[in-house]
Amino acid sequence: MSLDPSYLEYPHRRRGLDHDLFPWSALHTRPPITWPNGKRVAVVIVISCEFFPLTPTDTPFRAPGHMQTPFPDYRHFTARDYGSRLGVPRLVEAVAKVGAHASFAMNSRWAARFPDLARSIVAAGHEVVAHSTDMNGTIATGLPEADERALITASLEVLHAVTGVRPSGWLSIARSQSWNTPRLLAEAGLRYCLDWVNDELPYRMTTPAGALVNLPLNHELSDRQIIATCQQSAASFKEQLLDAHDWLDGEVDAHGGRLLPVHLTPYISGLPYRIDAIEQLLVTLASRPGVWFARGADVVDASGA
Amino acid sequence: MPNPPAPSDPQLYDPIPDPRPIRWPGGKTCAVWVAPNLEFYELDPPPHPRRKSWARPHPDVVGYSHRDHANRVGHWRMADAMSRHGFPGSVSLSVALCDHIPEVVADANARGWEFFSHGIYNTRYAYDMDEAQERAIIEDSIATVQAATGQRIRGWLAPALTHTPRTMDLIAEYGLDYTCDLYHDDRPGRVRTASGDLISMPYSLEVNDHYGFFIYNMSPREYARALIDQFDRLAREGQNSGTVMCIPLHAYLIGQPHRIGPFEEVLRHIAADGRAWITTAGAIADAWRTGGRAGE
């Protein structure tokens, strides 16, 4: 028994990272960031607005939350559509109660299906982040470059046509990229993406098409991870997010402004038995001195990344 | 060494727990050691015929960047909390981290932490290596850590917990003292190899933060409670014969902002208890040996 000799060769074993997508940098060694008006912790609420087609295409993979039963999966189609129809308005109201502006990561087909809701979200001062076309619009190695470019273009054009604004931010489905994605996003004129979860402040990626900022949208702090994957209650989700805020706020004096991303999924958090905990979370955060509810683009601006 | 036969029992240790009591220094009842896994995962590693490195096709953005959080953010948050309460680390090290991000290794070394090997990368698995290949990763580990830290590694935790049937024989032959790969006891014990004895150093899967958060799906406060319960019980049983509690950590997990606060309460609890001998794996191995239990 023996492994191929190449298995013990390490061509990328060198100073720094093993790829050129972005340089290594330790958070605590960077100059402290000061948020506008002396705020301490930027809270970025990202609400995913997803449309799951009744027929999954699985190219290149099936999105989390997608159809599961043999066709036709009315159970999951309608439960996801419940999130869009009732969950999103509940979350919009929860955000409005604390006077926050949030980032809504929209599938372009979601915006086209709910155009009045999408436009009212923009009119209320929220940001539209491009979130692919629909939940069949997944990206990974194996998706041809031309198809990926077309998907990005279609998402941006439809979102622009429906909402009147062209997004500057991009969230891939399941945060999954191909090797080409950062370059294609930069080529499409996007300023930032929300896919890489390795940091706690925005940082600059390097692509052959120019700079792209990554705003780390911590999946560990998402309702999907804590409630759907780890099977914790909404009350525990609230407690964990408040614990995170406590800790981050405690780092500000020594290290500068911090970022708390709150990633919410309408069919998870927008349910009657969970929405109260979400509202309490936002109300509690709003009551804490130094919290700045900011849209993703605002944080990218203020971070100087 | 020829390929050993495949036995039904690895026959590395006595099945019956050693009844002779262990006494830790200072009358402490539970030796507590913290094992931060300082790791490097490759974004695009070569495939291993027996195990996939990532759940998705490369680049697995979330899989990789989640772990990369440790070396950008989590390590310092975790290490500062440990230092505040007087806990040294005994580091399970992907030794290539010495080349990629020496800042992390230097920080751990400056804190007085001990290093043992966790392979070259946590994306390179030992299954199916021949003897020369396995010797190569052991020799690489010894040389790389020596050059980066001045320390001679004394222990081994197989890379991503992947072994061959000759791993124990080889690490004993190279003079290592302890293995962290056996989970059969709450106390150190003798491990028989073809090259002499090793010490089995109690590590832990069950209270490993990875198990806590992703096998048992615990909230941060539930995990903290589990660690305190583990300590309280082991400290009580240690009145009869000293026990060992290991807290195996990954900074990309425990160093997240919602987890580090509850975890710091654990460190505060154990440090204040009075029954804990807060130490390193190497010191535990030495104390156990002084008790006369090796080579008997």
Coordinates of C-alpha atoms in Angstrom, one line a residue:
Chain A
M1 CA 0.0 0.0 0.0
S2 CA 1.4 3.3 -1.0
L3 CA 0.1 6.7 -2.1
D4 CA 1.1 8.4 -5.3
P5 CA 4.4 10.3 -4.6
S6 CA 2.8 13.6 -5.6
Y7 CA 0.6 13.3 -2.5
L8 CA 3.6 14.2 -0.4
E9 CA 4.6 17.2 -2.6
Y10 CA 3.5 20.6 -1.5
P11 CA 3.8 23.1 -4.3
H12 CA 2.0 25.9 -2.5
R13 CA 3.8 25.5 0.8
R14 CA 5.1 29.0 1.2
R15 CA 4.7 32.2 3.1
G16 CA 1.1 33.4 3.0
L17 CA -1.9 31.6 1.6
D18 CA -2.0 28.8 -0.9
H19 CA -3.8 30.8 -3.5
D20 CA -3.9 34.4 -4.9
L21 CA -7.6 35.3 -4.3
F22 CA -6.7 37.6 -1.3
P23 CA -3.7 38.1 1.0
W24 CA -3.5 36.9 4.5
S25 CA -4.1 39.5 7.2
A26 CA -4.7 39.3 10.9
L27 CA -7.7 41.3 12.1
H28 CA -6.0 42.6 15.3
T29 CA -3.0 44.1 13.4
R30 CA -5.0 46.4 11.2
P31 CA -5.6 50.1 11.9
P32 CA -8.8 50.5 14.0
I33 CA -11.9 51.4 12.0
T34 CA -14.1 54.3 13.1
W35 CA -17.7 54.0 12.1
P36 CA -19.7 57.1 11.4
N37 CA -21.0 59.1 14.4
G38 CA -18.7 57.2 16.7
K39 CA -20.8 54.1 16.5
R40 CA -19.1 50.9 17.9
V41 CA -20.7 47.9 16.3
A42 CA -22.1 47.9 12.8
V43 CA -25.1 45.5 12.6
V44 CA -25.7 44.4 9.1
I45 CA -29.1 42.6 8.7
V46 CA -29.1 40.5 5.5
I47 CA -32.5 39.0 4.5
S48 CA -32.4 36.4 1.8
C49 CA -35.3 36.6 -0.6
E50 CA -35.4 33.3 -2.4
F51 CA -37.5 31.7 -5.1
F52 CA -37.3 27.9 -5.3
P53 CA -38.5 26.6 -8.7
L54 CA -40.7 23.5 -8.4
T55 CA -38.2 21.6 -10.6
P56 CA -34.6 21.7 -9.2
T57 CA -31.9 21.5 -11.9
D58 CA -29.0 20.6 -9.7
T59 CA -26.5 22.3 -12.0
P60 CA -24.0 22.4 -10.5
F61 CA -25.7 21.6 -7.1
R62 CA -29.0 21.7 -5.3
A63 CA -29.4 24.8 -3.1
P64 CA -30.0 24.3 0.7
G65 CA -33.7 24.4 1.3
H66 CA -34.6 23.3 -2.2
M67 CA -37.2 20.7 -3.1
Q68 CA -36.9 17.2 -1.5
T69 CA -39.8 15.0 -2.4
P70 CA -40.6 13.4 -5.7
F71 CA -42.2 15.8 -8.1
P72 CA -44.2 17.8 -7.5
D73 CA -42.9 18.9 -4.1
Y74 CA -45.8 21.1 -3.1
R75 CA -44.7 20.9 0.5
H76 CA -41.4 22.6 0.1
F77 CA -42.5 24.9 -2.7
T78 CA -45.3 26.4 -0.7
A79 CA -43.4 26.5 2.6
R80 CA -40.7 28.5 0.9
D81 CA -43.3 30.7 -0.8
Y82 CA -44.8 31.2 2.6
G83 CA -41.5 32.8 3.6
S84 CA -41.7 35.1 0.6
R85 CA -45.4 36.0 1.0
L86 CA -45.7 36.3 4.8
G87 CA -42.2 36.0 6.2
V88 CA -40.6 38.8 4.3
P89 CA -43.3 41.4 5.3
R90 CA -42.9 40.3 8.9
L91 CA -39.2 40.8 8.7
V92 CA -39.6 44.2 6.9
E93 CA -41.9 45.3 9.8
A94 CA -39.5 44.0 12.4
V95 CA -36.7 46.0 10.8
A96 CA -38.9 49.1 10.5
K97 CA -39.8 48.9 14.2
V98 CA -36.3 49.7 15.1
G99 CA -35.8 52.2 12.3
A100 CA -33.1 50.1 10.7
H101 CA -32.0 49.9 7.2
A102 CA -31.1 46.4 6.0
S103 CA -29.8 44.6 2.9
F104 CA -32.2 42.3 1.1
A105 CA -30.4 39.6 -0.9
M106 CA -32.9 39.0 -3.8
N107 CA -33.0 36.3 -6.4
S108 CA -33.9 38.3 -9.5
R109 CA -36.8 36.0 -10.1
W110 CA -38.0 36.6 -6.6
A111 CA -38.1 40.4 -7.3
A112 CA -40.0 39.7 -10.6
R113 CA -42.5 37.5 -8.7
F114 CA -43.1 40.1 -6.0
P115 CA -42.4 43.4 -7.7
D116 CA -44.5 45.6 -5.5
L117 CA -42.9 44.2 -2.4
A118 CA -39.4 44.5 -3.9
R119 CA -40.0 48.2 -4.8
S120 CA -41.5 48.9 -1.4
I121 CA -38.3 47.5 0.2
V122 CA -36.2 49.9 -1.9
A123 CA -38.5 52.8 -1.2
A124 CA -38.1 52.2 2.6
G125 CA -34.3 52.8 2.1
H126 CA -33.1 49.2 2.2
E127 CA -30.3 47.9 -0.1
V128 CA -30.8 45.3 -2.8
V129 CA -28.0 42.8 -2.9
A130 CA -28.0 40.6 -6.0
H131 CA -28.5 36.9 -5.0
S132 CA -28.4 35.1 -8.3
T133 CA -31.4 34.4 -10.5
D134 CA -33.4 31.9 -8.5
M135 CA -32.4 29.0 -6.3
N136 CA -31.5 26.9 -9.3
G137 CA -28.8 29.5 -10.0
T138 CA -26.0 27.9 -8.1
I139 CA -22.4 28.4 -8.8
A140 CA -19.4 26.0 -8.4
T141 CA -16.6 24.5 -10.3
G142 CA -18.2 22.8 -13.3
L143 CA -20.5 25.7 -14.3
P144 CA -19.1 26.9 -17.6
E145 CA -17.7 30.4 -17.5
A146 CA -20.2 31.7 -20.1
D147 CA -23.1 30.4 -18.2
E148 CA -21.9 31.9 -15.0
R149 CA -21.4 35.3 -16.7
A150 CA -24.9 35.1 -18.1
L151 CA -26.3 34.2 -14.7
I152 CA -24.7 37.2 -13.1
T153 CA -25.8 39.5 -15.9
A154 CA -29.3 38.3 -15.9
S155 CA -29.6 38.7 -12.1
L156 CA -28.3 42.3 -12.2
E157 CA -30.4 43.3 -15.2
V158 CA -33.7 42.0 -13.9
L159 CA -33.1 43.4 -10.4
H160 CA -32.3 46.8 -12.0
A161 CA -35.4 46.6 -14.2
V162 CA -37.8 45.6 -11.4
T163 CA -36.4 47.8 -8.5
G164 CA -34.9 50.7 -10.4
V165 CA -31.5 50.2 -8.7
R166 CA -28.5 48.3 -9.8
P167 CA -27.0 46.3 -6.9
S168 CA -23.4 46.9 -5.9
G169 CA -23.2 43.7 -3.7
W170 CA -23.5 40.0 -4.5
L171 CA -24.3 37.0 -2.4
S172 CA -23.9 33.6 -4.1
I173 CA -26.3 30.8 -3.2
A174 CA -24.9 28.9 -0.3
R175 CA -21.9 31.3 -0.6
S176 CA -20.6 28.9 -3.2
Q177 CA -18.3 30.3 -5.9
S178 CA -16.3 28.9 -8.8
W179 CA -12.6 29.8 -9.4
N180 CA -14.0 32.4 -11.8
T181 CA -16.6 34.1 -9.6
P182 CA -14.5 36.9 -8.0
R183 CA -13.3 38.0 -11.5
L184 CA -16.7 37.8 -13.1
L185 CA -18.3 39.8 -10.3
A186 CA -15.6 42.5 -10.7
E187 CA -16.1 42.5 -14.5
A188 CA -19.8 43.0 -13.9
G189 CA -19.1 46.1 -12.0
L190 CA -20.0 44.7 -8.6
R191 CA -18.2 46.3 -5.7
Y192 CA -18.5 43.6 -3.1
C193 CA -19.5 40.1 -2.3
L194 CA -20.7 38.4 0.9
D195 CA -19.4 34.9 0.3
W196 CA -16.2 34.4 2.3
V197 CA -16.6 33.9 6.0
N198 CA -13.0 34.1 7.1
D199 CA -12.9 37.6 8.6
E200 CA -15.0 39.9 10.7
L201 CA -14.5 43.2 8.7
P202 CA -14.5 43.9 5.0
Y203 CA -11.3 43.2 3.1
R204 CA -10.1 43.6 -0.4
M205 CA -9.8 40.6 -2.8
T206 CA -7.5 40.7 -5.8
T207 CA -9.0 39.6 -9.1
P208 CA -7.6 40.0 -12.7
A209 CA -10.5 42.3 -13.4
G210 CA -9.6 44.6 -10.4
A211 CA -10.6 44.9 -6.8
L212 CA -13.5 43.3 -5.2
V213 CA -14.3 43.7 -1.5
N214 CA -15.5 40.8 0.6
L215 CA -17.9 41.6 3.4
P216 CA -17.8 38.5 5.6
L217 CA -21.4 37.4 6.3
N218 CA -20.7 35.0 9.1
H219 CA -22.7 31.8 8.3
E220 CA -22.2 30.7 12.0
L221 CA -24.4 33.6 13.1
S222 CA -27.2 32.9 10.6
D223 CA -30.6 31.6 11.4
R224 CA -30.0 28.8 8.9
Q225 CA -27.0 27.6 10.8
I226 CA -28.2 28.1 14.4
I227 CA -31.9 27.2 13.9
A228 CA -32.2 25.0 10.9
T229 CA -28.9 23.1 11.0
C230 CA -28.1 23.1 14.7
Q231 CA -31.7 22.8 15.7
Q232 CA -31.6 25.6 18.3
S233 CA -34.7 27.6 19.3
A234 CA -35.3 31.2 18.1
A235 CA -34.8 32.2 21.8
S236 CA -31.3 30.6 21.7
F237 CA -30.6 32.3 18.4
K238 CA -31.4 35.7 20.0
E239 CA -29.3 34.9 23.0
Q240 CA -26.3 33.8 20.9
L241 CA -26.5 36.9 18.7
L242 CA -26.7 39.1 21.8
D243 CA -23.7 37.2 23.3
A244 CA -21.8 37.9 20.1
H245 CA -22.7 41.6 20.3
D246 CA -21.5 41.8 23.9
W247 CA -18.2 40.3 22.9
L248 CA -17.7 42.5 19.9
D249 CA -18.6 45.6 21.7
G250 CA -16.0 44.7 24.3
E251 CA -13.3 44.6 21.7
V252 CA -14.1 48.1 20.3
D253 CA -12.1 50.2 22.8
A254 CA -8.9 48.2 22.1
H255 CA -9.3 47.4 18.4
G256 CA -11.8 49.8 16.8
G257 CA -15.2 49.3 15.2
R258 CA -16.6 45.8 14.9
L259 CA -19.2 44.2 12.6
L260 CA -22.1 41.9 13.6
P261 CA -23.8 40.3 10.6
V262 CA -27.3 39.0 11.1
H263 CA -28.4 36.7 8.2
L264 CA -32.1 35.9 8.2
T265 CA -34.1 33.6 6.1
P266 CA -37.8 34.4 5.7
Y267 CA -39.1 30.8 5.8
I268 CA -37.0 30.2 9.0
S269 CA -37.2 33.4 11.0
G270 CA -40.4 34.8 9.5
L271 CA -42.7 32.2 11.2
P272 CA -45.3 33.2 13.8
Y273 CA -43.6 31.3 16.6
R274 CA -40.1 32.7 15.9
I275 CA -40.7 36.3 14.8
D276 CA -41.2 37.6 18.3
A277 CA -37.7 36.5 19.2
I278 CA -36.3 38.1 16.1
E279 CA -38.1 41.4 17.0
Q280 CA -36.8 41.2 20.6
L281 CA -33.3 40.7 19.2
L282 CA -33.5 43.8 17.0
V283 CA -35.2 45.8 19.8
T284 CA -32.5 44.8 22.3
L285 CA -29.7 45.6 19.8
A286 CA -31.3 49.0 19.1
S287 CA -31.3 49.8 22.8
R288 CA -27.6 49.2 23.2
P289 CA -25.4 52.3 22.8
G290 CA -23.1 52.3 19.9
V291 CA -25.1 50.0 17.6
W292 CA -25.2 51.1 14.0
F293 CA -27.8 49.4 11.8
A294 CA -26.1 49.6 8.5
R295 CA -26.6 48.3 5.0
G296 CA -23.8 46.2 3.6
A297 CA -22.7 48.9 1.1
D298 CA -22.6 51.5 4.0
V299 CA -20.2 49.2 5.9
V300 CA -18.0 48.7 2.8
D301 CA -17.9 52.5 2.4
A302 CA -17.1 53.2 6.0
S303 CA -14.5 50.4 6.3
G304 CA -12.2 51.9 3.6
A305 CA -11.6 48.4 2.2
Chain B
M1 CA 8.9 -3.0 8.9
P2 CA 6.5 -5.2 6.9
N3 CA 2.8 -4.4 6.6
P4 CA 1.4 -5.7 9.9
P5 CA -1.6 -8.0 9.7
A6 CA -5.1 -6.7 10.3
P7 CA -6.0 -7.6 13.9
S8 CA -9.4 -7.5 15.6
D9 CA -7.8 -5.7 18.5
P10 CA -5.0 -3.3 18.0
Q11 CA -3.5 -4.6 21.3
L12 CA -1.9 -1.3 22.1
Y13 CA -3.0 -1.2 25.8
D14 CA -4.3 -3.4 28.6
P15 CA -8.1 -3.7 28.4
I16 CA -8.4 -3.4 32.2
P17 CA -7.9 0.1 33.6
D18 CA -4.7 0.4 35.7
P19 CA -5.9 0.3 39.3
R20 CA -2.8 2.0 40.8
P21 CA -3.6 5.6 41.9
I22 CA -2.1 8.6 40.2
R23 CA -1.1 11.6 42.3
W24 CA -0.7 14.9 40.6
P25 CA 1.6 17.6 41.9
G26 CA 0.3 19.8 44.6
G27 CA -2.5 17.5 45.6
K28 CA -4.5 18.5 42.5
T29 CA -7.1 16.0 41.4
C30 CA -7.5 16.8 37.7
A31 CA -4.8 17.7 35.2
V32 CA -6.4 20.1 32.7
W33 CA -4.7 20.7 29.4
V34 CA -6.0 22.8 26.5
A35 CA -5.3 21.6 23.0
P36 CA -5.7 24.3 20.4
N37 CA -5.6 22.8 16.9
L38 CA -3.6 25.3 14.9
E39 CA -4.3 24.1 11.4
F40 CA -3.9 24.9 7.8
Y41 CA -6.4 23.5 5.3
E42 CA -5.5 23.7 1.6
L43 CA -8.0 25.3 -0.8
D44 CA -7.2 22.9 -3.6
P45 CA -5.4 19.8 -2.1
P46 CA -4.6 16.7 -4.2
P47 CA -7.3 14.1 -3.9
H48 CA -6.8 11.2 -1.5
P49 CA -8.2 7.9 -2.8
R50 CA -10.0 7.1 0.5
R51 CA -11.3 10.5 1.7
K52 CA -12.6 13.7 0.2
S53 CA -11.1 16.9 1.7
W54 CA -14.1 19.2 1.0
A55 CA -17.8 18.7 0.8
R56 CA -18.1 20.8 -2.4
P57 CA -16.0 20.9 -5.5
H58 CA -13.0 23.2 -5.0
P59 CA -13.0 26.0 -4.1
D60 CA -15.3 25.1 -1.2
V61 CA -15.7 28.7 -0.1
V62 CA -17.4 28.2 3.2
G63 CA -15.4 25.1 4.2
Y64 CA -12.1 26.8 3.6
S65 CA -12.9 30.3 4.7
H66 CA -14.6 29.1 7.9
R67 CA -11.3 27.4 8.9
D68 CA -9.3 30.4 7.6
H69 CA -11.1 32.5 10.3
A70 CA -8.8 30.8 12.8
N71 CA -5.7 32.3 11.4
R72 CA -7.1 35.8 10.8
V73 CA -9.3 36.3 13.8
G74 CA -10.1 33.4 16.0
H75 CA -6.6 32.4 17.2
W76 CA -5.9 35.6 19.0
R77 CA -9.3 35.8 20.6
M78 CA -9.0 32.3 21.9
A79 CA -5.3 32.6 23.0
D80 CA -5.9 35.9 24.8
A81 CA -8.8 34.3 26.8
M82 CA -6.5 31.4 27.7
S83 CA -3.7 33.7 28.7
R84 CA -6.0 35.8 30.9
H85 CA -6.9 32.8 33.0
G86 CA -3.4 31.1 33.0
F87 CA -4.0 28.2 30.6
P88 CA -1.1 27.3 28.4
G89 CA -1.8 25.6 25.1
S90 CA -0.4 22.2 23.9
V91 CA -0.8 22.8 20.2
S92 CA -2.0 20.2 17.7
L93 CA -0.1 21.8 14.8
S94 CA -0.5 21.4 11.0
V95 CA 3.2 22.0 10.7
A96 CA 2.9 23.7 7.3
L97 CA 1.4 26.6 9.2
C98 CA 5.0 27.4 10.2
D99 CA 5.6 28.2 6.5
H100 CA 2.3 29.8 5.6
I101 CA 1.4 31.9 8.7
P102 CA 4.4 31.9 11.0
E103 CA 2.8 34.7 13.0
V104 CA 0.3 32.3 14.5
V105 CA 3.0 29.8 15.5
A106 CA 5.3 32.6 16.8
D107 CA 2.4 33.9 18.9
A108 CA 1.7 30.5 20.5
N109 CA 5.5 30.0 21.1
A110 CA 5.8 33.4 22.7
R111 CA 3.0 32.4 25.1
G112 CA 5.1 29.4 26.2
W113 CA 2.9 26.9 24.5
E114 CA 4.0 23.3 23.6
F115 CA 3.7 21.9 20.1
F116 CA 3.0 18.4 18.9
S117 CA 2.4 17.3 15.3
H118 CA -1.0 17.1 13.6
G119 CA 0.5 16.3 10.3
I120 CA 1.6 18.6 7.5
Y121 CA -1.8 19.9 6.5
N122 CA -5.2 18.9 7.8
T123 CA -6.1 18.2 4.1
R124 CA -3.4 15.4 3.7
Y125 CA -4.4 12.1 5.1
A126 CA -2.1 9.3 6.2
Y127 CA -4.3 6.3 5.2
D128 CA -2.5 4.1 2.8
M129 CA 0.9 5.7 3.2
D130 CA 3.8 3.3 2.9
E131 CA 6.5 3.3 5.6
A132 CA 8.8 5.7 3.8
Q133 CA 6.0 8.1 3.3
E134 CA 4.9 8.0 6.9
R135 CA 8.5 8.4 8.0
A136 CA 8.7 11.5 5.7
I137 CA 5.8 13.2 7.4
I138 CA 7.2 12.4 10.9
E139 CA 10.7 13.7 10.0
D140 CA 9.1 16.8 8.3
S141 CA 7.1 17.5 11.4
I142 CA 10.1 17.2 13.7
A143 CA 12.3 19.4 11.5
T144 CA 9.7 22.0 10.7
V145 CA 8.6 22.6 14.3
Q146 CA 12.2 22.6 15.5
A147 CA 13.2 25.2 13.0
A148 CA 10.2 27.4 13.7
T149 CA 10.0 27.2 17.4
G150 CA 13.1 25.6 18.8
Q151 CA 11.0 22.9 20.3
R152 CA 11.3 19.2 19.7
I153 CA 7.9 17.7 19.3
R154 CA 6.9 15.1 21.9
G155 CA 3.5 14.1 20.7
W156 CA 1.3 13.1 17.8
L157 CA -2.3 13.6 16.8
A158 CA -2.7 12.0 13.4
P159 CA -3.5 14.4 10.6
A160 CA -7.3 14.7 10.5
L161 CA -7.2 11.6 12.7
T162 CA -6.0 9.4 9.9
H163 CA -3.6 6.5 10.8
T164 CA -1.8 3.5 9.4
P165 CA -1.2 0.3 11.5
R166 CA 2.4 1.3 11.9
T167 CA 1.9 4.9 13.1
M168 CA 2.4 4.1 16.8
D169 CA 5.5 2.0 16.1
L170 CA 7.1 4.8 14.0
I171 CA 6.4 7.7 16.3
A172 CA 7.8 5.7 19.2
E173 CA 10.9 4.9 17.2
Y174 CA 11.4 8.6 16.5
G175 CA 11.4 9.2 20.3
L176 CA 8.0 10.8 20.7
D177 CA 6.5 10.4 24.2
Y178 CA 2.8 10.5 23.7
T179 CA -0.1 9.9 21.4
C180 CA -3.4 11.8 21.5
D181 CA -5.2 9.3 19.2
L182 CA -6.6 6.8 21.8
Y183 CA -9.8 7.5 23.6
H184 CA -10.1 4.6 26.0
D185 CA -9.4 6.3 29.3
D186 CA -9.6 9.4 31.5
R187 CA -6.0 8.8 32.6
P188 CA -2.7 8.4 30.8
G189 CA -1.6 4.9 30.2
R190 CA 1.1 2.7 28.7
V191 CA 0.9 2.0 24.9
R192 CA 2.9 -0.9 23.7
T193 CA 4.6 -0.5 20.3
A194 CA 7.2 -2.5 18.4
S195 CA 9.7 0.3 19.2
G196 CA 9.0 0.6 22.9
D197 CA 6.4 2.3 25.0
L198 CA 4.3 5.5 24.3
I199 CA 2.1 7.3 26.7
S200 CA -1.6 7.5 25.8
M201 CA -2.5 11.1 26.5
P202 CA -6.2 11.6 27.1
Y203 CA -7.4 14.0 24.4
S204 CA -11.2 14.1 23.7
L205 CA -13.6 13.7 20.9
E206 CA -16.6 14.1 23.2
V207 CA -15.8 17.5 24.6
N208 CA -13.9 18.6 21.5
D209 CA -15.5 21.9 20.3
H210 CA -16.1 20.4 16.9
Y211 CA -18.2 17.5 18.4
G212 CA -20.0 19.9 20.7
F213 CA -21.1 22.3 18.0
F214 CA -21.5 20.0 15.0
I215 CA -22.1 16.5 16.2
Y216 CA -24.2 17.4 19.2
N217 CA -25.3 20.7 17.9
M218 CA -24.9 22.5 21.2
S219 CA -25.3 26.2 21.7
P220 CA -22.3 28.0 23.0
R221 CA -23.8 28.1 26.6
E222 CA -24.7 24.4 26.4
Y223 CA -21.1 23.5 25.4
A224 CA -19.7 25.6 28.2
R225 CA -22.0 23.7 30.6
A226 CA -20.8 20.4 29.3
L227 CA -17.2 21.4 29.9
I228 CA -17.9 22.5 33.4
D229 CA -19.8 19.2 34.1
Q230 CA -16.9 17.2 32.6
F231 CA -14.4 19.0 34.9
D232 CA -16.5 18.8 38.0
R233 CA -16.9 15.1 37.7
L234 CA -13.3 14.4 36.8
A235 CA -12.1 16.6 39.6
R236 CA -14.3 14.6 42.0
E237 CA -13.2 11.2 40.8
G238 CA -9.6 12.4 40.8
Q239 CA -9.6 12.4 44.6
N240 CA -9.0 8.6 44.3
S241 CA -6.7 8.7 41.3
G242 CA -5.7 11.7 39.4
T243 CA -7.6 12.3 36.2
V244 CA -7.0 14.2 33.0
M245 CA -9.3 16.6 31.2
C246 CA -8.4 17.8 27.8
I247 CA -10.2 20.7 26.1
P248 CA -9.5 20.3 22.4
L249 CA -10.3 23.5 20.5
H250 CA -10.4 25.0 17.0
A251 CA -10.1 28.7 17.0
Y252 CA -12.5 29.0 14.0
L253 CA -15.2 27.5 16.3
I254 CA -14.5 28.6 19.8
G255 CA -13.1 32.0 18.6
Q256 CA -16.4 33.0 17.1
P257 CA -17.9 36.0 18.8
H258 CA -21.0 34.2 20.1
R259 CA -18.9 31.4 21.7
I260 CA -15.9 32.9 23.2
G261 CA -17.8 34.6 26.1
P262 CA -19.4 31.4 27.4
F263 CA -16.1 29.6 26.9
E264 CA -14.2 32.2 29.0
E265 CA -16.6 31.4 31.8
V266 CA -15.4 27.8 31.7
L267 CA -11.8 28.9 32.0
R268 CA -12.7 31.1 34.9
H269 CA -14.6 28.3 36.6
I270 CA -11.8 25.8 36.3
A271 CA -9.1 28.3 37.3
A272 CA -11.0 29.3 40.4
D273 CA -11.9 25.7 41.5
G274 CA -8.7 24.8 43.2
R275 CA -8.6 21.2 42.2
A276 CA -7.2 21.7 38.7
W277 CA -3.6 21.2 37.8
I278 CA -3.6 23.6 34.7
T279 CA -0.7 22.4 32.6
T280 CA 0.6 21.0 29.3
A281 CA 0.5 17.5 27.8
G282 CA 4.3 17.2 28.1
A283 CA 4.2 18.0 31.9
I284 CA 1.4 15.4 32.4
A285 CA 3.5 12.8 30.6
D286 CA 6.5 13.6 32.8
A287 CA 4.5 13.5 36.0
W288 CA 2.8 10.2 35.0
R289 CA 6.3 8.7 34.3
T290 CA 7.6 9.9 37.6
G291 CA 4.8 7.9 39.1
G292 CA 6.6 4.8 37.8
R293 CA 4.0 3.6 35.3
A294 CA 6.0 3.5 32.1
G295 CA 8.1 0.5 31.1
E296 CA 6.8 -1.7 33.9

